[in-house]
PDB file of C-alpha atoms in Angstrom:
ATOM      1  CA  MET A 288      41.094 -61.812 -41.111  1.00  0.00           C
ATOM      2  CA  PRO A 289      39.625 -65.195 -40.545  1.00  0.00           C
ATOM      3  CA  SER A 290      38.635 -64.403 -37.183  1.00  0.00           C
ATOM      4  CA  ARG A 291      36.075 -61.577 -38.712  1.00  0.00           C
ATOM      5  CA  SER A 292      34.867 -63.495 -41.600  1.00  0.00           C
ATOM      6  CA  THR A 293      31.002 -64.627 -41.653  1.00  0.00           C
ATOM      7  CA  HIS A 294      30.239 -68.050 -42.365  1.00  0.00           C
ATOM      8  CA  ALA A 295      27.267 -68.976 -44.154  1.00  0.00           C
ATOM      9  CA  ALA A 296      24.396 -69.585 -41.795  1.00  0.00           C
ATOM     10  CA  ARG A 297      21.805 -72.159 -41.975  1.00  0.00           C
ATOM     11  CA  ALA A 298      18.263 -71.274 -40.819  1.00  0.00           C
ATOM     12  CA  PRO A 299      17.696 -72.693 -37.075  1.00  0.00           C
ATOM     13  CA  THR A 300      15.159 -75.395 -36.863  1.00  0.00           C
ATOM     14  CA  THR A 301      12.365 -75.545 -34.097  1.00  0.00           C
ATOM     15  CA  ASP A 302      14.674 -77.909 -32.093  1.00  0.00           C
ATOM     16  CA  GLU A 303      17.551 -75.296 -32.688  1.00  0.00           C
ATOM     17  CA  PRO A 304      16.821 -71.830 -31.758  1.00  0.00           C
ATOM     18  CA  ALA A 305      18.822 -69.152 -33.420  1.00  0.00           C
ATOM     19  CA  ARG A 306      20.442 -68.318 -29.947  1.00  0.00           C
ATOM     20  CA  ALA A 307      22.012 -71.538 -29.583  1.00  0.00           C
ATOM     21  CA  SER A 308      24.814 -70.104 -31.840  1.00  0.00           C
ATOM     22  CA  ALA A 309      25.658 -67.672 -28.984  1.00  0.00           C
ATOM     23  CA  PRO A 310      27.677 -69.785 -26.816  1.00  0.00           C
ATOM     24  CA  VAL A 311      29.734 -70.496 -30.064  1.00  0.00           C
ATOM     25  CA  ALA A 312      30.510 -67.002 -30.805  1.00  0.00           C
ATOM     26  CA  LEU A 313      31.353 -66.104 -27.035  1.00  0.00           C
ATOM     27  CA  ALA A 314      33.729 -68.844 -27.119  1.00  0.00           C
ATOM     28  CA  ARG A 315      35.384 -67.469 -30.632  1.00  0.00           C
ATOM     29  CA  ARG A 316      35.740 -64.031 -28.909  1.00  0.00           C
ATOM     30  CA  THR A 317      37.173 -65.696 -26.065  1.00  0.00           C
ATOM     31  CA  THR A 318      39.879 -67.558 -27.926  1.00  0.00           C
ATOM     32  CA  VAL A 319      40.780 -64.527 -29.869  1.00  0.00           C
ATOM     33  CA  GLU A 320      40.817 -62.163 -26.845  1.00  0.00           C
ATOM     34  CA  ARG A 321      43.185 -64.697 -25.080  1.00  0.00           C
ATOM     35  CA  ILE A 322      45.604 -64.933 -27.952  1.00  0.00           C
ATOM     36  CA  LEU A 323      45.479 -61.115 -28.406  1.00  0.00           C
ATOM     37  CA  ASP A 324      46.196 -60.537 -24.595  1.00  0.00           C
ATOM     38  CA  THR A 325      49.081 -62.844 -24.732  1.00  0.00           C
ATOM     39  CA  ALA A 326      50.519 -61.464 -28.027  1.00  0.00           C
ATOM     40  CA  GLU A 327      50.368 -58.047 -26.499  1.00  0.00           C
ATOM     41  CA  GLU A 328      52.391 -58.957 -23.488  1.00  0.00           C
ATOM     42  CA  LEU A 329      55.200 -60.984 -25.398  1.00  0.00           C
ATOM     43  CA  PHE A 330      55.482 -58.544 -28.118  1.00  0.00           C
ATOM     44  CA  ALA A 331      55.795 -55.704 -25.478  1.00  0.00           C
ATOM     45  CA  ARG A 332      58.435 -57.853 -23.290  1.00  0.00           C
ATOM     46  CA  HIS A 333      60.183 -59.037 -26.347  1.00  0.00           C
ATOM     47  CA  GLY A 334      59.531 -57.095 -29.398  1.00  0.00           C
ATOM     48  CA  TYR A 335      58.252 -58.271 -32.572  1.00  0.00           C
ATOM     49  CA  PHE A 336      61.297 -59.820 -33.862  1.00  0.00           C
ATOM     50  CA  GLY A 337      61.863 -61.479 -30.459  1.00  0.00           C
ATOM     51  CA  THR A 338      58.484 -63.296 -30.346  1.00  0.00           C
ATOM     52  CA  SER A 339      56.827 -66.217 -32.323  1.00  0.00           C
ATOM     53  CA  ILE A 340      53.310 -67.444 -33.053  1.00  0.00           C
ATOM     54  CA  ARG A 341      54.465 -70.580 -31.340  1.00  0.00           C
ATOM     55  CA  ASP A 342      55.686 -68.529 -28.206  1.00  0.00           C
ATOM     56  CA  ILE A 343      52.556 -66.956 -27.968  1.00  0.00           C
ATOM     57  CA  MET A 344      50.582 -70.130 -28.354  1.00  0.00           C
ATOM     58  CA  GLN A 345      52.527 -72.088 -25.874  1.00  0.00           C
ATOM     59  CA  ALA A 346      51.921 -69.166 -23.447  1.00  0.00           C
ATOM     60  CA  CYS A 347      48.238 -69.053 -23.673  1.00  0.00           C
ATOM     61  CA  GLY A 348      47.760 -72.710 -23.721  1.00  0.00           C
ATOM     62  CA  LEU A 349      45.971 -72.988 -26.967  1.00  0.00           C
ATOM     63  CA  GLU A 350      46.656 -75.088 -30.441  1.00  0.00           C
ATOM     64  CA  PHE A 351      49.146 -73.559 -32.778  1.00  0.00           C
ATOM     65  CA  SER A 352      46.602 -73.954 -35.324  1.00  0.00           C
ATOM     66  CA  LEU A 353      44.123 -71.635 -33.872  1.00  0.00           C
ATOM     67  CA  ALA A 354      46.570 -68.576 -34.377  1.00  0.00           C
ATOM     68  CA  ARG A 355      46.745 -69.698 -37.900  1.00  0.00           C
ATOM     69  CA  TYR A 356      43.051 -69.632 -38.092  1.00  0.00           C
ATOM     70  CA  HIS A 357      42.095 -66.427 -36.555  1.00  0.00           C
ATOM     71  CA  PHE A 358      44.983 -64.243 -37.641  1.00  0.00           C
ATOM     72  CA  GLY A 359      46.708 -66.080 -40.469  1.00  0.00           C
ATOM     73  CA  ASN A 360      50.404 -65.109 -39.733  1.00  0.00           C
ATOM     74  CA  LYS A 361      52.538 -63.291 -37.122  1.00  0.00           C
ATOM     75  CA  ASP A 362      52.216 -59.815 -39.005  1.00  0.00           C
ATOM     76  CA  ALA A 363      48.492 -59.678 -38.962  1.00  0.00           C
ATOM     77  CA  LEU A 364      48.323 -60.980 -35.333  1.00  0.00           C
ATOM     78  CA  PHE A 365      50.745 -58.035 -34.585  1.00  0.00           C
ATOM     79  CA  ARG A 366      48.727 -55.494 -36.497  1.00  0.00           C
ATOM     80  CA  GLU A 367      45.877 -56.522 -34.502  1.00  0.00           C
ATOM     81  CA  ALA A 368      47.471 -56.339 -31.226  1.00  0.00           C
ATOM     82  CA  ILE A 369      48.782 -52.756 -31.806  1.00  0.00           C
ATOM     83  CA  GLY A 370      45.500 -51.645 -33.250  1.00  0.00           C
ATOM     84  CA  ARG A 371      42.991 -52.801 -31.066  1.00  0.00           C
ATOM     85  CA  ARG A 372      43.453 -50.247 -28.036  1.00  0.00           C
ATOM     86  CA  ALA A 373      44.425 -47.326 -30.450  1.00  0.00           C
ATOM     87  CA  GLY A 374      41.158 -46.014 -30.922  1.00  0.00           C
ATOM     88  CA  ALA A 375      40.670 -45.736 -27.322  1.00  0.00           C
ATOM     89  CA  ILE A 376      43.958 -44.016 -26.376  1.00  0.00           C
ATOM     90  CA  SER A 377      43.149 -41.793 -29.153  1.00  0.00           C
ATOM     91  CA  GLN A 378      39.839 -40.767 -28.004  1.00  0.00           C
ATOM     92  CA  GLN A 379      41.119 -40.381 -24.429  1.00  0.00           C
ATOM     93  CA  VAL A 380      43.893 -38.053 -25.133  1.00  0.00           C
ATOM     94  CA  ILE A 381      41.465 -35.833 -27.552  1.00  0.00           C
ATOM     95  CA  ALA A 382      39.367 -35.664 -24.342  1.00  0.00           C
ATOM     96  CA  SER A 383      41.733 -34.714 -22.259  1.00  0.00           C
ATOM     97  CA  LEU A 384      43.173 -31.881 -24.363  1.00  0.00           C
ATOM     98  CA  ASP A 385      39.447 -30.769 -24.963  1.00  0.00           C
ATOM     99  CA  ALA A 386      38.964 -30.452 -21.234  1.00  0.00           C
ATOM    100  CA  LEU A 387      42.178 -28.203 -21.024  1.00  0.00           C
ATOM    101  CA  LEU A 388      41.077 -25.930 -24.079  1.00  0.00           C
ATOM    102  CA  ASP A 389      37.602 -25.571 -22.370  1.00  0.00           C
ATOM    103  CA  SER A 390      39.046 -24.770 -19.168  1.00  0.00           C
ATOM    104  CA  LEU A 391      41.202 -21.741 -20.614  1.00  0.00           C
ATOM    105  CA  GLY A 392      38.706 -20.354 -22.820  1.00  0.00           C
ATOM    106  CA  ASP A 393      40.133 -17.996 -25.404  1.00  0.00           C
ATOM    107  CA  ALA A 394      43.647 -18.113 -23.613  1.00  0.00           C
ATOM    108  CA  PRO A 395      46.413 -19.931 -25.259  1.00  0.00           C
ATOM    109  CA  PRO A 396      47.778 -23.092 -23.482  1.00  0.00           C
ATOM    110  CA  SER A 397      51.123 -23.581 -21.969  1.00  0.00           C
ATOM    111  CA  THR A 398      53.504 -26.214 -23.441  1.00  0.00           C
ATOM    112  CA  ALA A 399      53.487 -27.744 -19.828  1.00  0.00           C
ATOM    113  CA  ALA A 400      49.722 -27.850 -19.871  1.00  0.00           C
ATOM    114  CA  ILE A 401      49.692 -29.660 -23.237  1.00  0.00           C
ATOM    115  CA  VAL A 402      52.113 -32.157 -22.288  1.00  0.00           C
ATOM    116  CA  THR A 403      50.353 -32.919 -19.064  1.00  0.00           C
ATOM    117  CA  ALA A 404      46.981 -33.190 -21.101  1.00  0.00           C
ATOM    118  CA  LEU A 405      49.028 -35.691 -23.696  1.00  0.00           C
ATOM    119  CA  SER A 406      50.467 -37.894 -21.013  1.00  0.00           C
ATOM    120  CA  ALA A 407      47.475 -37.858 -18.839  1.00  0.00           C
ATOM    121  CA  PRO A 408      45.648 -40.799 -19.826  1.00  0.00           C
ATOM    122  CA  ALA A 409      48.562 -43.092 -20.305  1.00  0.00           C
ATOM    123  CA  PHE A 410      49.637 -42.447 -16.903  1.00  0.00           C
ATOM    124  CA  GLU A 411      46.456 -43.091 -15.081  1.00  0.00           C
ATOM    125  CA  HIS A 412      46.240 -46.365 -16.774  1.00  0.00           C
ATOM    126  CA  LEU A 413      49.647 -47.200 -15.282  1.00  0.00           C
ATOM    127  CA  LYS A 414      48.728 -46.082 -11.906  1.00  0.00           C
ATOM    128  CA  SER A 415      45.319 -48.221 -12.330  1.00  0.00           C
ATOM    129  CA  GLY A 416      47.668 -51.228 -12.373  1.00  0.00           C
ATOM    130  CA  GLU A 417      45.321 -52.766 -15.314  1.00  0.00           C
ATOM    131  CA  ARG A 418      47.610 -55.293 -16.948  1.00  0.00           C
ATOM    132  CA  GLY A 419      46.224 -55.051 -20.631  1.00  0.00           C
ATOM    133  CA  TRP A 420      47.049 -51.375 -20.592  1.00  0.00           C
ATOM    134  CA  HIS A 421      50.091 -51.839 -18.822  1.00  0.00           C
ATOM    135  CA  ASN A 422      51.276 -54.224 -21.655  1.00  0.00           C
ATOM    136  CA  TYR A 423      49.937 -52.185 -24.431  1.00  0.00           C
ATOM    137  CA  LEU A 424      51.726 -49.284 -23.643  1.00  0.00           C
ATOM    138  CA  ARG A 425      54.985 -50.837 -23.292  1.00  0.00           C
ATOM    139  CA  LEU A 426      54.328 -52.434 -26.785  1.00  0.00           C
ATOM    140  CA  LEU A 427      53.994 -49.000 -28.026  1.00  0.00           C
ATOM    141  CA  THR A 428      57.447 -47.957 -26.897  1.00  0.00           C
ATOM    142  CA  GLN A 429      58.745 -50.417 -29.581  1.00  0.00           C
ATOM    143  CA  ASN A 430      57.447 -48.702 -32.492  1.00  0.00           C
ATOM    144  CA  SER A 431      60.676 -47.021 -33.027  1.00  0.00           C
ATOM    145  CA  CYS A 432      62.265 -50.122 -33.906  1.00  0.00           C
ATOM    146  CA  LEU A 433      59.863 -50.932 -36.705  1.00  0.00           C
ATOM    147  CA  ARG A 434      60.308 -47.982 -38.863  1.00  0.00           C
ATOM    148  CA  GLU A 435      61.491 -50.197 -41.891  1.00  0.00           C
ATOM    149  CA  ARG A 436      58.087 -51.754 -41.388  1.00  0.00           C
ATOM    150  CA  PRO A 437      55.489 -49.195 -41.296  1.00  0.00           C
ATOM    151  CA  ASP A 438      52.663 -51.759 -42.376  1.00  0.00           C
ATOM    152  CA  LEU A 439      53.011 -53.172 -38.844  1.00  0.00           C
ATOM    153  CA  THR A 440      52.546 -49.952 -36.905  1.00  0.00           C
ATOM    154  CA  ALA A 441      49.809 -48.744 -39.482  1.00  0.00           C
ATOM    155  CA  PRO A 442      46.906 -49.830 -37.451  1.00  0.00           C
ATOM    156  CA  PHE A 443      48.114 -47.696 -34.363  1.00  0.00           C
ATOM    157  CA  TYR A 444      48.991 -44.454 -36.313  1.00  0.00           C
ATOM    158  CA  ASP A 445      46.039 -44.787 -38.720  1.00  0.00           C
ATOM    159  CA  GLN A 446      43.623 -44.341 -35.526  1.00  0.00           C
ATOM    160  CA  TYR A 447      45.911 -41.862 -33.643  1.00  0.00           C
ATOM    161  CA  SER A 448      46.316 -39.747 -36.247  1.00  0.00           C
ATOM    162  CA  PRO A 449      43.363 -37.531 -35.289  1.00  0.00           C
ATOM    163  CA  ALA A 450      44.691 -37.203 -31.814  1.00  0.00           C
ATOM    164  CA  ALA A 451      48.319 -36.228 -33.241  1.00  0.00           C
ATOM    165  CA  ALA A 452      46.697 -33.508 -35.623  1.00  0.00           C
ATOM    166  CA  ARG A 453      44.893 -31.913 -32.255  1.00  0.00           C
ATOM    167  CA  TYR A 454      47.897 -31.932 -30.284  1.00  0.00           C
ATOM    168  CA  ARG A 455      49.879 -30.236 -33.194  1.00  0.00           C
ATOM    169  CA  GLN A 456      47.345 -27.587 -33.631  1.00  0.00           C
ATOM    170  CA  ALA A 457      47.558 -27.252 -29.438  1.00  0.00           C
ATOM    171  CA  PHE A 458      51.266 -26.884 -29.788  1.00  0.00           C
ATOM    172  CA  ALA A 459      50.860 -24.233 -32.535  1.00  0.00           C
ATOM    173  CA  LEU A 460      48.940 -22.176 -30.298  1.00  0.00           C
ATOM    174  CA  ALA A 461      51.287 -22.387 -27.409  1.00  0.00           C
ATOM    175  CA  LEU A 462      54.165 -21.393 -29.828  1.00  0.00           C
ATOM    176  CA  PRO A 463      52.756 -19.004 -32.014  1.00  0.00           C
ATOM    177  CA  GLU A 464      56.394 -17.833 -33.530  1.00  0.00           C
ATOM    178  CA  ALA A 465      57.132 -21.319 -34.590  1.00  0.00           C
ATOM    179  CA  ASP A 466      56.937 -22.683 -38.094  1.00  0.00           C
ATOM    180  CA  PRO A 467      55.196 -25.766 -38.681  1.00  0.00           C
ATOM    181  CA  ASP A 468      58.332 -27.856 -38.988  1.00  0.00           C
ATOM    182  CA  THR A 469      59.539 -26.779 -35.630  1.00  0.00           C
ATOM    183  CA  VAL A 470      55.828 -27.632 -34.055  1.00  0.00           C
ATOM    184  CA  ARG A 471      56.358 -31.106 -35.845  1.00  0.00           C
ATOM    185  CA  LEU A 472      59.713 -31.539 -34.280  1.00  0.00           C
ATOM    186  CA  VAL A 473      58.411 -30.339 -31.007  1.00  0.00           C
ATOM    187  CA  GLN A 474      55.706 -33.194 -30.949  1.00  0.00           C
ATOM    188  CA  ARG A 475      58.159 -35.878 -32.108  1.00  0.00           C
ATOM    189  CA  PHE A 476      60.405 -34.778 -29.260  1.00  0.00           C
ATOM    190  CA  VAL A 477      57.540 -34.913 -26.727  1.00  0.00           C
ATOM    191  CA  GLU A 478      56.633 -38.492 -27.939  1.00  0.00           C
ATOM    192  CA  SER A 479      60.215 -39.546 -27.664  1.00  0.00           C
ATOM    193  CA  VAL A 480      60.568 -38.314 -24.115  1.00  0.00           C
ATOM    194  CA  PHE A 481      57.417 -40.021 -23.274  1.00  0.00           C
ATOM    195  CA  HIS A 482      58.602 -43.337 -24.705  1.00  0.00           C
ATOM    196  CA  LEU A 483      61.973 -43.075 -22.626  1.00  0.00           C
ATOM    197  CA  VAL A 484      59.915 -42.293 -19.618  1.00  0.00           C
ATOM    198  CA  LEU A 485      57.711 -45.260 -19.914  1.00  0.00           C
ATOM    199  CA  ASN A 486      60.943 -47.556 -20.697  1.00  0.00           C
ATOM    200  CA  GLU A 487      62.546 -46.362 -17.429  1.00  0.00           C
ATOM    201  CA  LEU A 488      59.292 -47.143 -15.372  1.00  0.00           C
ATOM    202  CA  TYR A 489      59.427 -50.647 -16.933  1.00  0.00           C
ATOM    203  CA  ALA A 490      63.208 -50.969 -16.310  1.00  0.00           C
ATOM    204  CA  ARG A 491      62.701 -50.140 -12.542  1.00  0.00           C
ATOM    205  CA  ALA A 492      59.947 -52.659 -12.218  1.00  0.00           C
ATOM    206  CA  ALA A 493      61.700 -55.176 -14.105  1.00  0.00           C
ATOM    207  CA  LYS A 494      64.532 -54.781 -11.265  1.00  0.00           C
ATOM    208  CA  SER A 495      62.131 -55.780  -8.422  1.00  0.00           C
ATOM    209  CA  ASN A 496      60.102 -58.505 -10.506  1.00  0.00           C
ATOM    210  CA  ALA A 497      61.740 -61.339 -12.605  1.00  0.00           C
ATOM    211  CA  GLN A 498      58.465 -61.105 -14.542  1.00  0.00           C
ATOM    212  CA  VAL A 499      57.140 -57.495 -15.105  1.00  0.00           C
ATOM    213  CA  LYS A 500      53.622 -56.934 -13.404  1.00  0.00           C
ATOM    214  CA  ALA A 501      51.554 -53.974 -13.352  1.00  0.00           C
ATOM    215  CA  SER A 502      51.719 -54.091  -9.696  1.00  0.00           C
ATOM    216  CA  ALA A 503      55.422 -53.475  -9.626  1.00  0.00           C
ATOM    217  CA  LEU A 504      54.580 -49.864 -10.819  1.00  0.00           C
ATOM    218  CA  SER A 505      53.418 -47.923  -7.618  1.00  0.00           C
ATOM    219  CA  PRO A 506      51.197 -44.829  -8.192  1.00  0.00           C
ATOM    220  CA  ALA A 507      54.000 -42.545  -6.584  1.00  0.00           C
ATOM    221  CA  GLU A 508      56.685 -43.886  -8.823  1.00  0.00           C
ATOM    222  CA  VAL A 509      54.577 -43.540 -11.847  1.00  0.00           C
ATOM    223  CA  GLU A 510      53.273 -40.025 -10.637  1.00  0.00           C
ATOM    224  CA  ARG A 511      57.003 -39.020  -9.903  1.00  0.00           C
ATOM    225  CA  MET A 512      58.081 -40.115 -13.360  1.00  0.00           C
ATOM    226  CA  ARG A 513      55.108 -38.004 -14.996  1.00  0.00           C
ATOM    227  CA  THR A 514      56.528 -35.018 -13.191  1.00  0.00           C
ATOM    228  CA  TYR A 515      59.997 -35.511 -14.793  1.00  0.00           C
ATOM    229  CA  LEU A 516      58.466 -36.389 -18.018  1.00  0.00           C
ATOM    230  CA  VAL A 517      56.658 -32.762 -18.092  1.00  0.00           C
ATOM    231  CA  ARG A 518      59.742 -30.939 -16.704  1.00  0.00           C
ATOM    232  CA  PHE A 519      62.048 -32.409 -19.241  1.00  0.00           C
ATOM    233  CA  ALA A 520      59.973 -32.135 -22.486  1.00  0.00           C
ATOM    234  CA  VAL A 521      58.946 -28.320 -21.450  1.00  0.00           C
ATOM    235  CA  GLY A 522      62.810 -27.701 -21.212  1.00  0.00           C
ATOM    236  CA  GLY A 523      63.474 -29.211 -24.410  1.00  0.00           C
ATOM    237  CA  ILE A 524      60.711 -27.210 -26.082  1.00  0.00           C
ATOM    238  CA  ASP A 525      61.925 -24.077 -25.026  1.00  0.00           C
ATOM    239  CA  SER A 526      65.326 -24.981 -26.602  1.00  0.00           C
ATOM    240  CA  LEU A 527      63.968 -26.069 -29.606  1.00  0.00           C
ATOM    241  CA  ALA A 528      61.263 -23.406 -30.327  1.00  0.00           C
ATOM    242  CA  ARG A 529      62.358 -20.251 -28.739  1.00  0.00           C
ATOM    243  CA  PRO A 530      65.419 -18.248 -29.648  1.00  0.00           C
ATOM    244  CA  THR A 531      68.007 -17.664 -27.151  1.00  0.00           C
ATOM    245  CA  PRO A 532      70.286 -14.708 -26.492  1.00  0.00           C
ATOM    246  CA  ASP A 533      73.455 -16.534 -27.662  1.00  0.00           C
ATOM    247  CA  ASN A 534      71.582 -17.889 -30.845  1.00  0.00           C
ATOM    248  CA  PRO A 535      68.703 -15.618 -31.847  1.00  0.00           C
ATOM    249  CA  ASP A 536      68.179 -17.225 -35.162  1.00  0.00           C
ATOM    250  CA  SER A 537      67.565 -21.069 -33.624  1.00  0.00           C
TER     251      SER A 537
END
């Protein structure tokens, strides 16, 4: 990407110390971050197809040409936006699972504990009111609309794959009678429910704010929806992965 390219450097003179380039580098980073912050918010609110580069640049008050210079095109900008927090959230959900497993010793985790650990980092971000994470998590709920464009979401899934693998292993421990295909289905089900709950939170916030703001999500409301997520997901897992008296082969 152009924003990551390294330009040929000339040796500084005695009248021009090497550190003189630092403000320029800082300005470049600030410009890129402003574009990414705005892109993250608009893509989250209007989706990939409902947002143009011109919309983004007008919203952040920068020249259209700067987007072309730093990112090239809309696809590249979207990939950068959806990938830039992926490594962080992946590490956070792995750490949440590690803390759970460490607390249990050799005992297997429950499905409720796994779902709670998986969702904990995201809900903590929402309760903090930090706008960047609020927008990013909303952006992730749009992934299902881009199944025909896996190239756009690859930067997220590539970085999140270690966390996804760890949680599949945890669900397999909690459901020792389930085959690998069922475990994968359980994980997809939980992720889908998670996105539905997030979308419900954003919809509730939108009703009270013409422009959705992080502050519109009260910690109490976020925590209440997290409880619903765990209860609903665990009920679904029990139905998917455990045989019932009426259908012992299910």
